[in-house]
Every structure is written in C-alpha cells, then in structure tokens.
Amino acid sequence: MGRVTVRRPVRKLTEGGQTRRADLLAAEEPLELRVGGKSLAVTMRTPGHDVELAHGFLLSEGVIASKDDVFTARYCDGVDDQGRNTYNVLDLTLAEGVAPPETGVERNFYTTSSCGVCGKAALDAVKLKTRFAPGESTFAVSTEVLAGLPDTLRKQQRVFASTGGLHAAGLFRADGSLLAVREDVGRHNAVDKVLGWALLEGRVPLSDCGLLVSGRASFELVQKAAMAGVPFLAAVSAPSSLAVELAEENGMTLVGFLRGTSMNLYTGDQRVLEPAGV
C-alpha cells in the first residue's frame, strides 16, 4: 500500500554542527478489526499484511484454527477528510459453524502497538488453552544455527534498515532458513502477521518450526506461539517471568538473550543441540 514509511523533515544536531534533511519514519496507523460487522479490537500497526495480521490475531485468540474458518476478509468504512478509503478498518466474516469471539476477547477501546493483552476486558480471558500441543514436537536446533539466526533475520528487515523503528518476527526451520519474516511497530503485530501468513499457507500447527523475535519475549508472545503450535521461541532480548512459566507449562523451548554464540536456555533444553563434548 506504499504506507509503510513516511518522510518527515528533521533538524539533526551533532558536535560538528547541524543539518536539515528528510528523515524516513516507520508508519504507524490504527487498524480496527471487526468480526461479522462487530468491532473486536483496534491496534496501532504498520500498514501492510493486514489480512495476515487479522488471521494471526484470531488464531492466537483461539477463535480460528485454519484458513477455512474465515469466509471473507474485506476493508470497509474508514474514510479520510477527502472521502478516500484509509484501509484502516478490516471486517472478517467467519465460516458457517465457527463460533464468534467470546466477550472476553474484546478489547477496551484499543490495543497499543507494544501490548497485545493489556486491554483485555476480562482478566480471566488472558490465559488461553491451545488446540495444538507444542510439547509433543521433536523439533530441535543446533547452537550453531541459533547463533546465526539474528543476523539472518536482520538482513531481511528491510524497513528496519531504513528507519530503525520496527520489530520483526520470523519463522525458521531446523537448518536456520527463514520461511517468512514480518515487521511492525508492535511486537505482537509482527508475530500475528507471520502466524497469519502460516495459517493462510496451511502450515498450522507449526510443529516443525521455530519463532524468532527481534526484541524481548513476553507472556503474550509465548501464548501466541503456543496457540499456533510453535514448540520453540527464541528472542534476542530478555524473557519475562510469566513468559518462562507459560513456555514451561506448554512444553515449549524458550531461548533468550540470543546474541551470537551466547544465549540463555530457560525451558526445553532438549531441543537445543550442542556440539559433541560440550
């Protein structure tokens, strides 16, 4: 849609003086998600891959389990002051027989780009039970492959390279190759987009893949991974205590502070293969 980045004038100050130039910023716009015409959530996201985001969101909330659970997805309403469609309202119609989201899934007003569960209307609805079983997966990765993943992900972060302002999420195979990468101003949006891609490609449950995120590993990201059947979550930064607890409950492997050959193994050590003699 050509709205991933925005140019803005900036005055840059350095020890050598000051200059005025155009700066490239990561775009951030609201997206209202509706199901059957009823508003479900508003998230601040980077425009693009919105249909994937919506599918990933509904998957991670336990509403759908396959692409066949959604009948249609279309943009509607949402016009600017000149009457042009903003493409900021997306309405999904569920397939016949698919139950609509429960009340607890609805958000109070909006979800920020940094938090995917902070607006839950009911606290009891935060913790969800996955239809898949990540703990049953035999997926495993060597420490050598893990060490190279952050650089591999960074090379595919095209918008981050231009703006420095986006998070990324990527699905990886045991050999370290990336199946898909998505970027967004919100960590949870990036994950929803890449999980939505997998759902639309018929790859869910993702028992043969790992998920790599460019920031920290929070409770919500572990839960999203579990809801898609992902057995392995790696993050370049720190996990939270709840993230570790939830990963352990679901039999998942959680790796944090993945920086080169250095990494912390919090749960599921059996999926991390070390060189002989280590």
mmCIF file with all atom_site columns, C-alpha atoms in Angstrom, residues 93-181:
data_model
loop_
_atom_site.group_PDB
_atom_site.id
_atom_site.type_symbol
_atom_site.label_atom_id
_atom_site.label_alt_id
_atom_site.label_comp_id
_atom_site.label_asym_id
_atom_site.label_entity_id
_atom_site.label_seq_id
_atom_site.pdbx_PDB_ins_code
_atom_site.Cartn_x
_atom_site.Cartn_y
_atom_site.Cartn_z
_atom_site.occupancy
_atom_site.B_iso_or_equiv
_atom_site.pdbx_formal_charge
_atom_site.auth_seq_id
_atom_site.auth_comp_id
_atom_site.auth_asym_id
_atom_site.auth_atom_id
_atom_site.pdbx_PDB_model_num
ATOM 1  C CA . THR A 1 93  ? -16.789 -12.975 8.232  1.00 0.00 ? 93  THR A CA 1
ATOM 2  C CA . LEU A 1 94  ? -16.348 -16.353 9.883  1.00 0.00 ? 94  LEU A CA 1
ATOM 3  C CA . ALA A 1 95  ? -17.288 -19.534 8.063  1.00 0.00 ? 95  ALA A CA 1
ATOM 4  C CA . GLU A 1 96  ? -20.553 -21.223 8.872  1.00 0.00 ? 96  GLU A CA 1
ATOM 5  C CA . GLY A 1 97  ? -20.361 -23.143 12.139 1.00 0.00 ? 97  GLY A CA 1
ATOM 6  C CA . VAL A 1 98  ? -17.385 -21.183 13.532 1.00 0.00 ? 98  VAL A CA 1
ATOM 7  C CA . ALA A 1 99  ? -18.276 -19.638 16.871 1.00 0.00 ? 99  ALA A CA 1
ATOM 8  C CA . PRO A 1 100 ? -17.766 -15.866 17.152 1.00 0.00 ? 100 PRO A CA 1
ATOM 9  C CA . PRO A 1 101 ? -15.225 -14.487 19.646 1.00 0.00 ? 101 PRO A CA 1
ATOM 10 C CA . GLU A 1 102 ? -16.267 -14.652 23.267 1.00 0.00 ? 102 GLU A CA 1
ATOM 11 C CA . THR A 1 103 ? -16.871 -11.420 25.144 1.00 0.00 ? 103 THR A CA 1
ATOM 12 C CA . GLY A 1 104 ? -13.578 -11.807 26.993 1.00 0.00 ? 104 GLY A CA 1
ATOM 13 C CA . VAL A 1 105 ? -11.640 -11.457 23.754 1.00 0.00 ? 105 VAL A CA 1
ATOM 14 C CA . GLU A 1 106 ? -12.938 -7.938  23.174 1.00 0.00 ? 106 GLU A CA 1
ATOM 15 C CA . ARG A 1 107 ? -10.617 -5.083  23.969 1.00 0.00 ? 107 ARG A CA 1
ATOM 16 C CA . ASN A 1 108 ? -11.456 -1.995  25.956 1.00 0.00 ? 108 ASN A CA 1
ATOM 17 C CA . PHE A 1 109 ? -11.149 0.782   23.386 1.00 0.00 ? 109 PHE A CA 1
ATOM 18 C CA . TYR A 1 110 ? -7.761  -0.037  21.817 1.00 0.00 ? 110 TYR A CA 1
ATOM 19 C CA . THR A 1 111 ? -4.651  -2.157  21.967 1.00 0.00 ? 111 THR A CA 1
ATOM 20 C CA . THR A 1 112 ? -1.365  -0.269  21.814 1.00 0.00 ? 112 THR A CA 1
ATOM 21 C CA . SER A 1 113 ? 1.405   -1.252  19.415 1.00 0.00 ? 113 SER A CA 1
ATOM 22 C CA . SER A 1 114 ? 3.518   -2.501  22.319 1.00 0.00 ? 114 SER A CA 1
ATOM 23 C CA . CYS A 1 115 ? 0.961   -4.583  24.215 1.00 0.00 ? 115 CYS A CA 1
ATOM 24 C CA . GLY A 1 116 ? -1.409  -7.192  22.910 1.00 0.00 ? 116 GLY A CA 1
ATOM 25 C CA . VAL A 1 117 ? -3.200  -8.180  26.121 1.00 0.00 ? 117 VAL A CA 1
ATOM 26 C CA . CYS A 1 118 ? -3.247  -5.004  28.228 1.00 0.00 ? 118 CYS A CA 1
ATOM 27 C CA . GLY A 1 119 ? -6.725  -4.082  27.041 1.00 0.00 ? 119 GLY A CA 1
ATOM 28 C CA . LYS A 1 120 ? -8.420  -7.396  27.772 1.00 0.00 ? 120 LYS A CA 1
ATOM 29 C CA . ALA A 1 121 ? -11.952 -6.838  29.017 1.00 0.00 ? 121 ALA A CA 1
ATOM 30 C CA . ALA A 1 122 ? -11.704 -9.822  31.351 1.00 0.00 ? 122 ALA A CA 1
ATOM 31 C CA . LEU A 1 123 ? -8.512  -10.842 33.116 1.00 0.00 ? 123 LEU A CA 1
ATOM 32 C CA . ASP A 1 124 ? -9.591  -14.487 33.187 1.00 0.00 ? 124 ASP A CA 1
ATOM 33 C CA . ALA A 1 125 ? -9.621  -14.483 29.382 1.00 0.00 ? 125 ALA A CA 1
ATOM 34 C CA . VAL A 1 126 ? -5.941  -13.618 29.126 1.00 0.00 ? 126 VAL A CA 1
ATOM 35 C CA . LYS A 1 127 ? -4.666  -17.170 29.521 1.00 0.00 ? 127 LYS A CA 1
ATOM 36 C CA . LEU A 1 128 ? -5.826  -19.386 26.680 1.00 0.00 ? 128 LEU A CA 1
ATOM 37 C CA . LYS A 1 129 ? -5.572  -23.118 26.028 1.00 0.00 ? 129 LYS A CA 1
ATOM 38 C CA . THR A 1 130 ? -4.056  -24.098 22.700 1.00 0.00 ? 130 THR A CA 1
ATOM 39 C CA . ARG A 1 131 ? -5.783  -26.553 20.354 1.00 0.00 ? 131 ARG A CA 1
ATOM 40 C CA . PHE A 1 132 ? -2.335  -27.846 19.444 1.00 0.00 ? 132 PHE A CA 1
ATOM 41 C CA . ALA A 1 133 ? 0.370   -29.402 21.620 1.00 0.00 ? 133 ALA A CA 1
ATOM 42 C CA . PRO A 1 134 ? 3.782   -27.714 21.246 1.00 0.00 ? 134 PRO A CA 1
ATOM 43 C CA . GLY A 1 135 ? 5.289   -30.055 23.825 1.00 0.00 ? 135 GLY A CA 1
ATOM 44 C CA . GLU A 1 136 ? 4.835   -33.085 21.576 1.00 0.00 ? 136 GLU A CA 1
ATOM 45 C CA . SER A 1 137 ? 7.066   -31.677 18.846 1.00 0.00 ? 137 SER A CA 1
ATOM 46 C CA . THR A 1 138 ? 10.510  -33.217 18.256 1.00 0.00 ? 138 THR A CA 1
ATOM 47 C CA . PHE A 1 139 ? 11.770  -30.059 16.535 1.00 0.00 ? 139 PHE A CA 1
ATOM 48 C CA . ALA A 1 140 ? 15.377  -29.291 17.532 1.00 0.00 ? 140 ALA A CA 1
ATOM 49 C CA . VAL A 1 141 ? 18.037  -26.748 16.530 1.00 0.00 ? 141 VAL A CA 1
ATOM 50 C CA . SER A 1 142 ? 21.800  -26.687 16.957 1.00 0.00 ? 142 SER A CA 1
ATOM 51 C CA . THR A 1 143 ? 23.520  -23.881 18.853 1.00 0.00 ? 143 THR A CA 1
ATOM 52 C CA . GLU A 1 144 ? 25.428  -23.084 15.663 1.00 0.00 ? 144 GLU A CA 1
ATOM 53 C CA . VAL A 1 145 ? 22.188  -22.477 13.760 1.00 0.00 ? 145 VAL A CA 1
ATOM 54 C CA . LEU A 1 146 ? 20.739  -20.422 16.616 1.00 0.00 ? 146 LEU A CA 1
ATOM 55 C CA . ALA A 1 147 ? 23.830  -18.227 16.725 1.00 0.00 ? 147 ALA A CA 1
ATOM 56 C CA . GLY A 1 148 ? 23.328  -17.180 13.117 1.00 0.00 ? 148 GLY A CA 1
ATOM 57 C CA . LEU A 1 149 ? 19.592  -16.505 13.281 1.00 0.00 ? 149 LEU A CA 1
ATOM 58 C CA . PRO A 1 150 ? 19.623  -12.861 14.492 1.00 0.00 ? 150 PRO A CA 1
ATOM 59 C CA . ASP A 1 151 ? 21.896  -11.776 11.627 1.00 0.00 ? 151 ASP A CA 1
ATOM 60 C CA . THR A 1 152 ? 19.777  -13.735 9.146  1.00 0.00 ? 152 THR A CA 1
ATOM 61 C CA . LEU A 1 153 ? 16.653  -12.016 10.453 1.00 0.00 ? 153 LEU A CA 1
ATOM 62 C CA . ARG A 1 154 ? 18.272  -8.575  10.387 1.00 0.00 ? 154 ARG A CA 1
ATOM 63 C CA . LYS A 1 155 ? 19.217  -8.974  6.723  1.00 0.00 ? 155 LYS A CA 1
ATOM 64 C CA . GLN A 1 156 ? 15.534  -9.402  5.883  1.00 0.00 ? 156 GLN A CA 1
ATOM 65 C CA . GLN A 1 157 ? 14.365  -6.429  7.965  1.00 0.00 ? 157 GLN A CA 1
ATOM 66 C CA . ARG A 1 158 ? 14.182  -4.062  5.022  1.00 0.00 ? 158 ARG A CA 1
ATOM 67 C CA . VAL A 1 159 ? 12.095  -1.347  6.661  1.00 0.00 ? 159 VAL A CA 1
ATOM 68 C CA . PHE A 1 160 ? 14.110  -1.505  9.890  1.00 0.00 ? 160 PHE A CA 1
ATOM 69 C CA . ALA A 1 161 ? 17.261  -0.894  7.844  1.00 0.00 ? 161 ALA A CA 1
ATOM 70 C CA . SER A 1 162 ? 15.690  2.342   6.568  1.00 0.00 ? 162 SER A CA 1
ATOM 71 C CA . THR A 1 163 ? 14.009  3.559   9.739  1.00 0.00 ? 163 THR A CA 1
ATOM 72 C CA . GLY A 1 164 ? 15.420  1.697   12.757 1.00 0.00 ? 164 GLY A CA 1
ATOM 73 C CA . GLY A 1 165 ? 11.878  1.684   14.132 1.00 0.00 ? 165 GLY A CA 1
ATOM 74 C CA . LEU A 1 166 ? 10.342  -1.743  13.638 1.00 0.00 ? 166 LEU A CA 1
ATOM 75 C CA . HIS A 1 167 ? 10.194  -5.077  15.422 1.00 0.00 ? 167 HIS A CA 1
ATOM 76 C CA . ALA A 1 168 ? 10.466  -8.310  13.457 1.00 0.00 ? 168 ALA A CA 1
ATOM 77 C CA . ALA A 1 169 ? 9.284   -11.894 13.760 1.00 0.00 ? 169 ALA A CA 1
ATOM 78 C CA . GLY A 1 170 ? 10.452  -14.798 11.643 1.00 0.00 ? 170 GLY A CA 1
ATOM 79 C CA . LEU A 1 171 ? 9.613   -18.470 11.302 1.00 0.00 ? 171 LEU A CA 1
ATOM 80 C CA . PHE A 1 172 ? 12.708  -20.645 10.922 1.00 0.00 ? 172 PHE A CA 1
ATOM 81 C CA . ARG A 1 173 ? 13.486  -24.242 10.006 1.00 0.00 ? 173 ARG A CA 1
ATOM 82 C CA . ALA A 1 174 ? 15.933  -26.504 11.824 1.00 0.00 ? 174 ALA A CA 1
ATOM 83 C CA . ASP A 1 175 ? 18.632  -25.619 9.275  1.00 0.00 ? 175 ASP A CA 1
ATOM 84 C CA . GLY A 1 176 ? 18.286  -21.900 10.051 1.00 0.00 ? 176 GLY A CA 1
ATOM 85 C CA . SER A 1 177 ? 16.499  -20.895 6.852  1.00 0.00 ? 177 SER A CA 1
ATOM 86 C CA . LEU A 1 178 ? 13.613  -18.469 7.268  1.00 0.00 ? 178 LEU A CA 1
ATOM 87 C CA . LEU A 1 179 ? 10.157  -19.343 5.977  1.00 0.00 ? 179 LEU A CA 1
ATOM 88 C CA . ALA A 1 180 ? 8.724   -15.862 6.425  1.00 0.00 ? 180 ALA A CA 1
ATOM 89 C CA . VAL A 1 181 ? 9.578   -12.554 8.096  1.00 0.00 ? 181 VAL A CA 1
#
